[in-house]
Amino acid sequence: MASIGSHYLELEQVPLVFDPLEKTKGSFFDQGNFQMFCVQEGFSKVKVKSVKEEDNFNLTIPQRGQVRSIKFSGGQPKILSIQTRSNSVEFVNVFSSDREQTLPLKQHQYDVVGFHWVFRNDYVILITTSTVELYSCNSSSLSFKLLKSFNINVSWAIFSPTEYILIVCSKGGNFLHPFYFRSGSSVPITRLPKIEIELGPSRDLKASLKERDVFVMTLYGHVYIAVIRTSPQGPGFGSEVLLFHLPHDGAAKLSHILNMDIPGRCTLSVVDNLVVVHHQASKTSMIYDISFGGSISGSTLKHNAVLAPLPLSPTVVHLRQRSGSKTPSPKIITDDSLIAHDSSITSITPELYSSKWIFFQPNVVIDAQYGVIWLLKLNLTSISNMMTDKCNVIQLLLMRSGGKDVIVEVFRECLEPGRQANLSILGAMFDQLNHAFKILSGYHDIGPGKPYQNSISQREFYTNVLVPFSDRKDMPYQYMVAVTIEYIRSLNKFGIQVEHFLFELVMVILIENKCFYQLHQFLQYHVICDSKPLATLLLSKELVYSPATQLAMDMFKRLGTADSEIIDILLSRGQILSALRFVKASDKVDTVSARLFLEAAANEDDHMLFYTVYKFFEERNMRLRKRAEFPADEQCKEYEELFINWFGGKKT
Amino acid sequence: MATKEKVKTDDEELSVQAPDLSYDLLEEEDSEEFESVEAPALADEDEDRSFLPVTKKKGRESSSSPRIAQRRKKLDKGGGGGAGLEGGGSDVSLHEDIAHLTTDEDHFRNEDGLRSDMLISLGGPNQSIGASLLSTMTVGEKPKLPDADPETAELARRARMNSTSKDEREFEDEDVHSSSWINHHKHIFIVSTSGKPIYSRYGKEEQLVSLFGIMQALVSFVADDKDVLRCISAQNLKIVFLQKPLVVFVAVSRSKLSENQLKLQLSYAYYQIISVLTYTQIKQIFERSPGFDLRYLLQGSEKFIDNILNITDSDPCYLLNGIRCLSMSPSLRQTITSTILQYRAKEVLFALLIAEDRLITFIKPKDHNLHPIDIHLIFNLVMASTSFKSAESWTPICLPKFNDSGFLHAYVSYLPENSPACLLLFSTDKEKFFELQQCKERIVDKLSKLGLLEQISNSVDTSDYNIDHLQAPEIRHFLYRSRKSYSITSPTMPHLYSSEEDRLRLFDYFMTMNQRLHSHAWATKILYHIGSKEALLGWRTSNFDLYVVFDPLISKAQAILLGNKLIRWINKEEDRLIITSTPTF
Amino acid sequence: MATHQEAAVKSFFVYCPELSTKEGTEHLKVLFYFPDTAQLNRKIRNIGLCEALVNFCKTFSPDKPCETVHTQKTKQAFLEPEPGIWMTLTVTIPCSETIHNSERVLEYHEHLIQDSVVQAALQRSYNMFKLFNGTMRGIEATQSVEGLKKRLDVFYSRYWKNIDIARHNIFSVLQGIPFLPLDKYMYLKVHCFVNLVETTFRQIKRTVFVCGDQLVWSGLEQEDTRIFYQYLYDSWLRHNPNPEASGIPSVPAGPNTGSFILEDETGGKKNTWVYVMINQMLTPSRLFVYAVGPCVLCMFVQTDDSPGDDFIKRISVFLGPRLMHLTTEIRDFVSRNRSQSVEKQPYRMVYFNEMNLAIKSPLLSRYNSYLSITQDMMCLLTQLNAEYDKLNEGETVIRTIADYWIVARKNGHRRFFVLFTQKDVNFAEVNEEVRKICQKEFSNIYFFD
């Protein structure tokens, strides 16, 4: 990990290398299957590269000249689709036989702008200069049937294989026509209302939407069409990103605007629901989080970058030229141990933001020069370190899939003696945390939930944050208690049942530091919730703090399910009459074990007491069975005898 | 003014709680004059000299006393029948003595006058008690009694001395520095206002001279501020001071008794002394020589003080101001009473038939009263004396509530056939020994003719009762006191309460309940208390006080139920359980 | 009843026997004597008498010293708060002049002034001294006997002038602390606020939060809290009766913008020294009391150098808005929950828990003047309370001659007294009534008959 503060975005290398551009007659990246096609001289040989080594293979395709586009279908069998001519696409089941099958639209009247597989190998969407046509595909017979066709003057189109969204830009105007594919229905395509894009003041006619400025992205489970445009104030004022929220039905509408006050070309990625804007001129990137409440203007939210722009973290690629093979292709070495001493390995540091870079959605970065592919990643730690507002940090982290550990880190930081955070801030952070917890644990009764990715349970917070500090000498116990109580307060705020180990922690600390009266006040106000474990803990503290007994008793009483405990305590303290009174008060007279009480009374070696208890149960016997004697199953024989030799028979 | 304050305050404190005390305060009133006497150096004086002031006729006194003793011996020896003849001689000698003493009587009489005026002015509180056992009397009609004379006093003292076994007092030789001495449940000290030791319940007074000195000093120190030292308390320790003319009584108590109850107990000690010496005697003696060592005159009667203290420590009746009655069939009691009435000699002022500490019956003249305290003193006399069982006796006794200036003379004799019942006939005249003796004979004859003697003994043996038949096992014990007749009944102590500790606790219960029910400040009608070992009910009406001890787990509802059930039963049985009326003549 | 004289403090003195060893130097023992007007030889005499009483008592109770002495006209309480130093308080028994047998006599009502009251007043007078001056031995050690005498004089000659012993009763004996009933979350808010204050200003070692005349939070130890609350009540809360019906009085003098209140004994300064236990050590610290409306925040500050005005400014800037916000929340809460607040019950009852000194009684509250109670009955309650000190548990039901009913109950360190003035009820009904009250009040604690 690079030094904190220099960057917050990293490139993670994908173990997939392909022949650098100059070695091929063209390389094609298929987002859908994450495959790279490298066309060799003669246009008949194609190397197919995948992330998995074993999925790499070579293809031989019919010699028909320049390959314009090539990709496999999804599903089985995998159908290879190639476009070599401007107005036709051919389909081959390369795996079954060489039997080649071209689409019936041989010599289509229009030039093909693009084509994409939809839902594995079930459908093909074909975009021509004037139409958008959907075909169903019978993969076995490789026969195609036209299902639907729209007439549009297409200038370009983009397709999201993940969301099955097609955006078509019509010629001339600045209109975007979204299409949305819904599986299941017989004609699984829906045309959504078109969107007009204001291209700012610069009124020159040439100005029109460029394919490279439009993106389909998913943020927090919603589909957006992102459009980069120079800010309305005109060029030089930097550009902004318009985010159109695209519902599965109905019109898309502008919902967010990301301000970037730097002019010049840029492109977008999406990492973990954050929008990343890469600015080529300055070779920096910035991140935006649309879940952060920005400034509201009308129905849209304007957002600023979460942090100041910084370059990606530099990365190094280690390559070994394969000797022997006549078409040598490099191999990536990831095992550092080899790298050290192996002359055949060359290490290169690709230029960041080079012109050879191609960005694919959501976060794919391809360097055509070296034939390497990266995935863009966030470095949450540095982000959280760079952000000053800890509450925002927590919120941001709560919405990142990998945020959990970092959150723990952040809290640890805040508790670190010496630079302990202000309680009010901590309180706010806790509220963030528990809000997320509440949402994720399925309560929706607390207003619009933010799209949280994770949260921290009480147990996790306790073991990972509190415990490590609780026994640190340099940690002032007051602060420790204060923090825990603050946390408990926050839990209460969201009506989350506080778990007993938190209370236990508070109690133990307070008891250790002899703050009994304070503890007492907590219990008095029921801040510390009742539970048998706690009551028992209290009971064990009786010697250091006598009121503990009373507190424990109260708890047992409130629990309502602990009558037997209460009775045991009273008996163990020789308060046998109190025990009996309690039994009467909670009318359990007929059910308690006489033996239990007689035994206790006998141990007290107080004749009068024993007499009283004995008579009490004798009376019970009379009431229940019309006879004073104890039934055998009560096992009171010895006490009957004891009574007789102390008081001589049943009479006084 | 100061004196009034005394009267008033103590009166207010005690009139309800222990009315009899209000009467004692009368003495304090005129006792003011003695309080100025400053304490003399505690030089130990030769007995004779210290006795000098009492009688100018030392020679005669000393000559007479042997004869008295001699006659007593004869009586003891001779017993029942022989007494008549032997007594004849002794009678004469007695007569002489008295003849010679008249002058002294005259001398005292003036004071008597003074005292009775005072009685009139403050008879009020006293009367209410006087009325206790019998129909009321009009205030001030004290019977004309010869004021006590030293010789009779001496006689009374010796009578006490001889009537008790000669062995040592139990705690006499205890080391006063031992922790056992310090931790006694209840110390009682009596000291003269001049600081002279008079009595210590435990240990020899000689060893405690300085302590006595301090007690007296504290009292007089406070008195200098026109104030009265009443009580010092530390945790579970109470030191109560009762100030009588010329004598201070101090109780050092670890018991639960209230200040006033302790005062009452102290006054029992006081009355015990009076019953031997009479107030007049004490007053005169200290007038003559403030530093006088009263112990000389109390010699032999310490045991009576010990005894009355022990009783008041254990028998609730004494502090509850009631007389325990022997329960017997009403008809039997009726016949006995009428028999005694029928055969009483005119010399008989009072007649009592008692069995140990229980009253069977008694009769009295219309216009005179017998106060419970006086009866208790009589009980004490009989119980503490061992000799009565073996022989009839003729002994002077002062009944302070009746008249504390002079002696009555008691003919004491157990009924024949080792009957547990003891008959006492009182006369104002010290010469009426034979009349009373014969009176007794007649009564006994009649009783035996009627075959009652045996019945009496039987009913004494069978008088104890328990309340099992009430079918209320939750009631463990009770004590009932009729507020009309001041008589008390309560069943036998349940077997459950065999231990000393438990009995003491019951005693304390009765005392604390009594304290609450009759508290002057917050008199209470009903008191219900759930304690750690028992539940208690105290119930006060215009007719009775009832104290009930319940099983601790009893419910309140049930307690109320049983309380009523019990009182219904007592009302039904009242004639058998207590003496409801006393015939007069 | 012609004239009536109420109980009054007759004398109070502090003495140290060991200070005078030989005859004729007795005057050295006297550390403080009230009233000062008394002649020296009078002082010496009375102190001598007290010593004598104490020593006499010692002969029979060597380890448990003499506690009280009754004379016909006075009741005296003794206390040895620190080894060798004794305090004695003498109170005159209330008396009235009546005509008895056509003579004017004084009647002393000794039941109207209870031992427990006198003893409590004495103990409290010491506690208060200690709160503001630390221990006497401590002062003696640092400032010599003369210094101690001065301090005693400064404090007590002022103190006793303001004591009206005749008004003391069961409450002054129990010295309980009324707690403001808040729900869990509201309480947590307050507590977190306190934490915030303490962690923001590290010089603030302890904090006490009072609302109206009820405690919400105390960081002090229990005994200190009890004493401090008494002080706060007497010197501030009591004098600021509640204009609102909200059940929590606002403090007129403490303007709603929030400000420092409470001048120290000598007046003037904005902060005063108090001695409280901090980390098991009796420590002098400066007391700052800041109020917004009914909410009073007491801060115990420890600084080497006296905290300057800037410190005060910083605090008030910090506290002002926050405390104001909190106050509003509490006000709303209380008015929402007024219905079940203890003020509303028509019972003449007193509930006290020895374990946390919590006291609950409508009789305490200013808004229940309709719950009048005669001095007699008040004294009876006081008396019963004293009796229950000795009991671990038990119950007493009393019907007075005036047909009042009183029920006293103690159970697990909790005691409960209730007085019924309606005359026509019987034992069973009273019993039922009590059961209802307990149901309502104590259902959530281990307390039953």
PDB file of N, CA, C and O in Angstrom, chain B residues 1 4 9 12 221 226-228 230-231 233 235 254 516 521-526 528-530 556, chain C residues 45 60 64 67-68 70-73 103-104 108 110-111 114 376 387 395-397 399 401 403 431:
ATOM      1  N   MET B   1     -42.692  28.208  91.055  1.00  0.00           N
ATOM      2  CA  MET B   1     -42.902  27.863  89.641  1.00  0.00           C
ATOM      3  C   MET B   1     -42.188  26.564  89.306  1.00  0.00           C
ATOM      4  O   MET B   1     -42.767  25.616  88.805  1.00  0.00           O
ATOM      5  N   LYS B   4     -43.940  23.584  90.261  1.00  0.00           N
ATOM      6  CA  LYS B   4     -45.119  23.298  89.427  1.00  0.00           C
ATOM      7  C   LYS B   4     -44.678  22.613  88.145  1.00  0.00           C
ATOM      8  O   LYS B   4     -45.261  21.652  87.701  1.00  0.00           O
ATOM      9  N   THR B   9     -45.063  18.502  84.264  1.00  0.00           N
ATOM     10  CA  THR B   9     -44.459  17.691  83.192  1.00  0.00           C
ATOM     11  C   THR B   9     -44.608  16.210  83.495  1.00  0.00           C
ATOM     12  O   THR B   9     -45.196  15.484  82.739  1.00  0.00           O
ATOM     13  N   GLU B  12     -47.931  14.987  83.021  1.00  0.00           N
ATOM     14  CA  GLU B  12     -48.382  14.812  81.639  1.00  0.00           C
ATOM     15  C   GLU B  12     -47.741  13.565  81.029  1.00  0.00           C
ATOM     16  O   GLU B  12     -48.363  12.804  80.344  1.00  0.00           O
ATOM     17  N   PHE B 221     -25.986  18.798  89.589  1.00  0.00           N
ATOM     18  CA  PHE B 221     -25.421  19.755  88.628  1.00  0.00           C
ATOM     19  C   PHE B 221     -26.517  20.278  87.709  1.00  0.00           C
ATOM     20  O   PHE B 221     -26.680  21.471  87.500  1.00  0.00           O
ATOM     21  N   LYS B 226     -32.114  24.689  87.491  1.00  0.00           N
ATOM     22  CA  LYS B 226     -33.582  24.588  87.616  1.00  0.00           C
ATOM     23  C   LYS B 226     -34.116  23.593  86.591  1.00  0.00           C
ATOM     24  O   LYS B 226     -35.129  23.812  85.935  1.00  0.00           O
ATOM     25  N   ASP B 227     -33.331  22.547  86.375  1.00  0.00           N
ATOM     26  CA  ASP B 227     -33.726  21.555  85.384  1.00  0.00           C
ATOM     27  C   ASP B 227     -33.635  20.172  86.038  1.00  0.00           C
ATOM     28  O   ASP B 227     -33.159  20.051  87.159  1.00  0.00           O
ATOM     29  N   VAL B 228     -34.130  19.176  85.353  1.00  0.00           N
ATOM     30  CA  VAL B 228     -34.125  17.835  85.927  1.00  0.00           C
ATOM     31  C   VAL B 228     -33.489  16.861  84.947  1.00  0.00           C
ATOM     32  O   VAL B 228     -33.937  16.756  83.801  1.00  0.00           O
ATOM     33  N   ARG B 230     -33.052  13.533  83.238  1.00  0.00           N
ATOM     34  CA  ARG B 230     -34.025  12.445  83.106  1.00  0.00           C
ATOM     35  C   ARG B 230     -33.430  11.188  82.505  1.00  0.00           C
ATOM     36  O   ARG B 230     -33.645  10.094  83.012  1.00  0.00           O
ATOM     37  N   CYS B 231     -32.684  11.364  81.437  1.00  0.00           N
ATOM     38  CA  CYS B 231     -32.277  10.138  80.738  1.00  0.00           C
ATOM     39  C   CYS B 231     -31.038  10.390  79.891  1.00  0.00           C
ATOM     40  O   CYS B 231     -30.937  11.417  79.215  1.00  0.00           O
ATOM     41  N   SER B 233     -28.853   8.434  76.898  1.00  0.00           N
ATOM     42  CA  SER B 233     -28.873   7.208  76.100  1.00  0.00           C
ATOM     43  C   SER B 233     -27.702   7.126  75.142  1.00  0.00           C
ATOM     44  O   SER B 233     -27.287   8.123  74.544  1.00  0.00           O
ATOM     45  N   GLN B 235     -26.140   4.002  72.233  1.00  0.00           N
ATOM     46  CA  GLN B 235     -26.757   2.952  71.442  1.00  0.00           C
ATOM     47  C   GLN B 235     -27.115   1.775  72.352  1.00  0.00           C
ATOM     48  O   GLN B 235     -26.316   1.355  73.169  1.00  0.00           O
ATOM     49  N   ARG B 254     -30.218  -2.082  79.406  1.00  0.00           N
ATOM     50  CA  ARG B 254     -29.994  -2.468  78.002  1.00  0.00           C
ATOM     51  C   ARG B 254     -31.266  -3.064  77.426  1.00  0.00           C
ATOM     52  O   ARG B 254     -31.264  -3.646  76.351  1.00  0.00           O
ATOM     53  N   ARG B 516     -46.787   2.199  73.316  1.00  0.00           N
ATOM     54  CA  ARG B 516     -47.408   2.839  72.151  1.00  0.00           C
ATOM     55  C   ARG B 516     -48.898   3.123  72.430  1.00  0.00           C
ATOM     56  O   ARG B 516     -49.370   4.239  72.225  1.00  0.00           O
ATOM     57  N   ALA B 521     -48.295  11.204  74.017  1.00  0.00           N
ATOM     58  CA  ALA B 521     -48.259  12.048  72.825  1.00  0.00           C
ATOM     59  C   ALA B 521     -49.197  11.504  71.746  1.00  0.00           C
ATOM     60  O   ALA B 521     -49.978  12.235  71.167  1.00  0.00           O
ATOM     61  N   TRP B 522     -49.065  10.208  71.483  1.00  0.00           N
ATOM     62  CA  TRP B 522     -49.834   9.639  70.381  1.00  0.00           C
ATOM     63  C   TRP B 522     -50.580   8.402  70.848  1.00  0.00           C
ATOM     64  O   TRP B 522     -50.291   7.296  70.398  1.00  0.00           O
ATOM     65  N   ALA B 523     -51.496   8.600  71.752  1.00  0.00           N
ATOM     66  CA  ALA B 523     -52.254   7.453  72.239  1.00  0.00           C
ATOM     67  C   ALA B 523     -52.836   6.725  71.034  1.00  0.00           C
ATOM     68  O   ALA B 523     -53.212   7.338  70.038  1.00  0.00           O
ATOM     69  N   THR B 524     -52.840   5.404  71.120  1.00  0.00           N
ATOM     70  CA  THR B 524     -53.172   4.593  69.958  1.00  0.00           C
ATOM     71  C   THR B 524     -54.290   3.626  70.285  1.00  0.00           C
ATOM     72  O   THR B 524     -54.312   3.049  71.367  1.00  0.00           O
ATOM     73  N   LYS B 525     -55.188   3.469  69.338  1.00  0.00           N
ATOM     74  CA  LYS B 525     -56.287   2.520  69.550  1.00  0.00           C
ATOM     75  C   LYS B 525     -55.892   1.128  69.090  1.00  0.00           C
ATOM     76  O   LYS B 525     -56.153   0.142  69.752  1.00  0.00           O
ATOM     77  N   ILE B 526     -55.289   1.112  67.911  1.00  0.00           N
ATOM     78  CA  ILE B 526     -54.918  -0.184  67.359  1.00  0.00           C
ATOM     79  C   ILE B 526     -53.468  -0.123  66.914  1.00  0.00           C
ATOM     80  O   ILE B 526     -53.021   0.871  66.333  1.00  0.00           O
ATOM     81  N   TYR B 528     -50.725  -2.721  65.040  1.00  0.00           N
ATOM     82  CA  TYR B 528     -50.434  -4.035  64.464  1.00  0.00           C
ATOM     83  C   TYR B 528     -49.014  -4.005  63.946  1.00  0.00           C
ATOM     84  O   TYR B 528     -48.629  -3.076  63.234  1.00  0.00           O
ATOM     85  N   HIS B 529     -48.242  -4.978  64.361  1.00  0.00           N
ATOM     86  CA  HIS B 529     -46.839  -4.976  63.941  1.00  0.00           C
ATOM     87  C   HIS B 529     -46.419  -6.364  63.475  1.00  0.00           C
ATOM     88  O   HIS B 529     -46.684  -7.359  64.147  1.00  0.00           O
ATOM     89  N   ILE B 530     -45.798  -6.390  62.307  1.00  0.00           N
ATOM     90  CA  ILE B 530     -45.246  -7.657  61.829  1.00  0.00           C
ATOM     91  C   ILE B 530     -43.753  -7.621  62.100  1.00  0.00           C
ATOM     92  O   ILE B 530     -43.034  -6.791  61.526  1.00  0.00           O
ATOM     93  N   LYS B 556     -53.036 -10.061  57.587  1.00  0.00           N
ATOM     94  CA  LYS B 556     -53.688  -9.051  58.428  1.00  0.00           C
ATOM     95  C   LYS B 556     -55.153  -9.388  58.595  1.00  0.00           C
ATOM     96  O   LYS B 556     -55.696  -9.389  59.702  1.00  0.00           O
TER      97      LYS B 556
ATOM     98  N   ARG C  45     -18.449  25.470  82.366  1.00  0.00           N
ATOM     99  CA  ARG C  45     -19.286  24.632  83.224  1.00  0.00           C
ATOM    100  C   ARG C  45     -20.074  23.631  82.369  1.00  0.00           C
ATOM    101  O   ARG C  45     -20.034  22.415  82.587  1.00  0.00           O
ATOM    102  N   PHE C  60     -20.522   2.244  81.359  1.00  0.00           N
ATOM    103  CA  PHE C  60     -21.397   1.119  81.038  1.00  0.00           C
ATOM    104  C   PHE C  60     -21.402   0.802  79.549  1.00  0.00           C
ATOM    105  O   PHE C  60     -21.838  -0.262  79.128  1.00  0.00           O
ATOM    106  N   LYS C  64     -19.647   2.275  72.743  1.00  0.00           N
ATOM    107  CA  LYS C  64     -20.701   3.108  72.130  1.00  0.00           C
ATOM    108  C   LYS C  64     -20.894   4.366  72.970  1.00  0.00           C
ATOM    109  O   LYS C  64     -21.471   4.302  74.053  1.00  0.00           O
ATOM    110  N   GLU C  67     -25.061   9.294  73.271  1.00  0.00           N
ATOM    111  CA  GLU C  67     -25.643   9.942  72.090  1.00  0.00           C
ATOM    112  C   GLU C  67     -26.552  11.112  72.447  1.00  0.00           C
ATOM    113  O   GLU C  67     -26.422  12.195  71.892  1.00  0.00           O
ATOM    114  N   THR C  68     -27.476  10.861  73.368  1.00  0.00           N
ATOM    115  CA  THR C  68     -28.388  11.946  73.721  1.00  0.00           C
ATOM    116  C   THR C  68     -28.602  12.002  75.226  1.00  0.00           C
ATOM    117  O   THR C  68     -28.441  11.005  75.923  1.00  0.00           O
ATOM    118  N   HIS C  70     -31.596  13.630  77.949  1.00  0.00           N
ATOM    119  CA  HIS C  70     -32.857  14.344  78.154  1.00  0.00           C
ATOM    120  C   HIS C  70     -32.848  14.979  79.529  1.00  0.00           C
ATOM    121  O   HIS C  70     -32.537  14.312  80.506  1.00  0.00           O
ATOM    122  N   THR C  71     -33.189  16.237  79.558  1.00  0.00           N
ATOM    123  CA  THR C  71     -33.582  16.809  80.845  1.00  0.00           C
ATOM    124  C   THR C  71     -35.029  17.254  80.677  1.00  0.00           C
ATOM    125  O   THR C  71     -35.601  17.127  79.596  1.00  0.00           O
ATOM    126  N   GLN C  72     -35.557  17.802  81.751  1.00  0.00           N
ATOM    127  CA  GLN C  72     -36.952  18.207  81.672  1.00  0.00           C
ATOM    128  C   GLN C  72     -37.156  19.272  80.597  1.00  0.00           C
ATOM    129  O   GLN C  72     -38.151  19.268  79.896  1.00  0.00           O
ATOM    130  N   LYS C  73     -36.148  20.158  80.463  1.00  0.00           N
ATOM    131  CA  LYS C  73     -36.345  21.320  79.591  1.00  0.00           C
ATOM    132  C   LYS C  73     -35.627  21.220  78.258  1.00  0.00           C
ATOM    133  O   LYS C  73     -35.905  21.996  77.356  1.00  0.00           O
ATOM    134  N   GLU C 103     -53.313  27.765  88.590  1.00  0.00           N
ATOM    135  CA  GLU C 103     -51.920  28.235  88.642  1.00  0.00           C
ATOM    136  C   GLU C 103     -51.331  28.152  87.249  1.00  0.00           C
ATOM    137  O   GLU C 103     -51.635  27.217  86.494  1.00  0.00           O
ATOM    138  N   ARG C 104     -50.500  29.135  86.914  1.00  0.00           N
ATOM    139  CA  ARG C 104     -49.861  29.102  85.594  1.00  0.00           C
ATOM    140  C   ARG C 104     -48.716  28.109  85.640  1.00  0.00           C
ATOM    141  O   ARG C 104     -47.839  28.217  86.490  1.00  0.00           O
ATOM    142  N   TYR C 108     -44.317  20.880  79.105  1.00  0.00           N
ATOM    143  CA  TYR C 108     -43.268  20.577  78.126  1.00  0.00           C
ATOM    144  C   TYR C 108     -43.727  19.459  77.203  1.00  0.00           C
ATOM    145  O   TYR C 108     -44.171  18.411  77.653  1.00  0.00           O
ATOM    146  N   GLU C 110     -42.329  17.074  75.117  1.00  0.00           N
ATOM    147  CA  GLU C 110     -41.029  16.545  74.700  1.00  0.00           C
ATOM    148  C   GLU C 110     -41.155  15.705  73.434  1.00  0.00           C
ATOM    149  O   GLU C 110     -40.200  15.527  72.713  1.00  0.00           O
ATOM    150  N   HIS C 111     -42.376  15.255  73.120  1.00  0.00           N
ATOM    151  CA  HIS C 111     -42.507  14.426  71.911  1.00  0.00           C
ATOM    152  C   HIS C 111     -42.415  15.278  70.641  1.00  0.00           C
ATOM    153  O   HIS C 111     -42.230  14.753  69.558  1.00  0.00           O
ATOM    154  N   GLN C 114     -37.797  15.405  68.458  1.00  0.00           N
ATOM    155  CA  GLN C 114     -37.314  14.033  68.524  1.00  0.00           C
ATOM    156  C   GLN C 114     -35.791  13.993  68.628  1.00  0.00           C
ATOM    157  O   GLN C 114     -35.109  14.810  68.014  1.00  0.00           O
ATOM    158  N   ASP C 376     -48.087  17.172  65.073  1.00  0.00           N
ATOM    159  CA  ASP C 376     -48.150  15.930  65.845  1.00  0.00           C
ATOM    160  C   ASP C 376     -47.841  14.724  64.981  1.00  0.00           C
ATOM    161  O   ASP C 376     -46.961  13.934  65.282  1.00  0.00           O
ATOM    162  N   GLU C 387     -37.610   4.536  64.999  1.00  0.00           N
ATOM    163  CA  GLU C 387     -37.751   3.153  65.453  1.00  0.00           C
ATOM    164  C   GLU C 387     -37.343   2.191  64.344  1.00  0.00           C
ATOM    165  O   GLU C 387     -36.712   1.166  64.590  1.00  0.00           O
ATOM    166  N   GLU C 395     -43.394  -4.317  59.559  1.00  0.00           N
ATOM    167  CA  GLU C 395     -44.468  -3.416  59.182  1.00  0.00           C
ATOM    168  C   GLU C 395     -45.258  -3.053  60.428  1.00  0.00           C
ATOM    169  O   GLU C 395     -45.408  -3.865  61.334  1.00  0.00           O
ATOM    170  N   THR C 396     -45.704  -1.826  60.479  1.00  0.00           N
ATOM    171  CA  THR C 396     -46.507  -1.382  61.609  1.00  0.00           C
ATOM    172  C   THR C 396     -47.726  -0.642  61.093  1.00  0.00           C
ATOM    173  O   THR C 396     -47.601   0.200  60.204  1.00  0.00           O
ATOM    174  N   VAL C 397     -48.870  -1.005  61.654  1.00  0.00           N
ATOM    175  CA  VAL C 397     -50.095  -0.277  61.325  1.00  0.00           C
ATOM    176  C   VAL C 397     -50.628   0.313  62.622  1.00  0.00           C
ATOM    177  O   VAL C 397     -50.715  -0.383  63.631  1.00  0.00           O
ATOM    178  N   ARG C 399     -53.559   2.897  64.485  1.00  0.00           N
ATOM    179  CA  ARG C 399     -54.718   3.779  64.434  1.00  0.00           C
ATOM    180  C   ARG C 399     -54.650   4.693  65.651  1.00  0.00           C
ATOM    181  O   ARG C 399     -54.691   4.234  66.792  1.00  0.00           O
ATOM    182  N   ILE C 401     -55.580   7.760  68.348  1.00  0.00           N
ATOM    183  CA  ILE C 401     -56.792   8.079  69.104  1.00  0.00           C
ATOM    184  C   ILE C 401     -57.680   9.007  68.284  1.00  0.00           C
ATOM    185  O   ILE C 401     -58.889   9.002  68.368  1.00  0.00           O
ATOM    186  N   ASP C 403     -58.152   8.668  65.265  1.00  0.00           N
ATOM    187  CA  ASP C 403     -58.631   7.847  64.150  1.00  0.00           C
ATOM    188  C   ASP C 403     -57.874   8.072  62.853  1.00  0.00           C
ATOM    189  O   ASP C 403     -58.367   7.771  61.777  1.00  0.00           O
ATOM    190  N   ASN C 431     -55.451  -1.428  54.619  1.00  0.00           N
ATOM    191  CA  ASN C 431     -54.551  -2.446  54.096  1.00  0.00           C
ATOM    192  C   ASN C 431     -54.635  -2.503  52.574  1.00  0.00           C
ATOM    193  O   ASN C 431     -53.618  -2.508  51.875  1.00  0.00           O
TER     194      ASN C 431
END
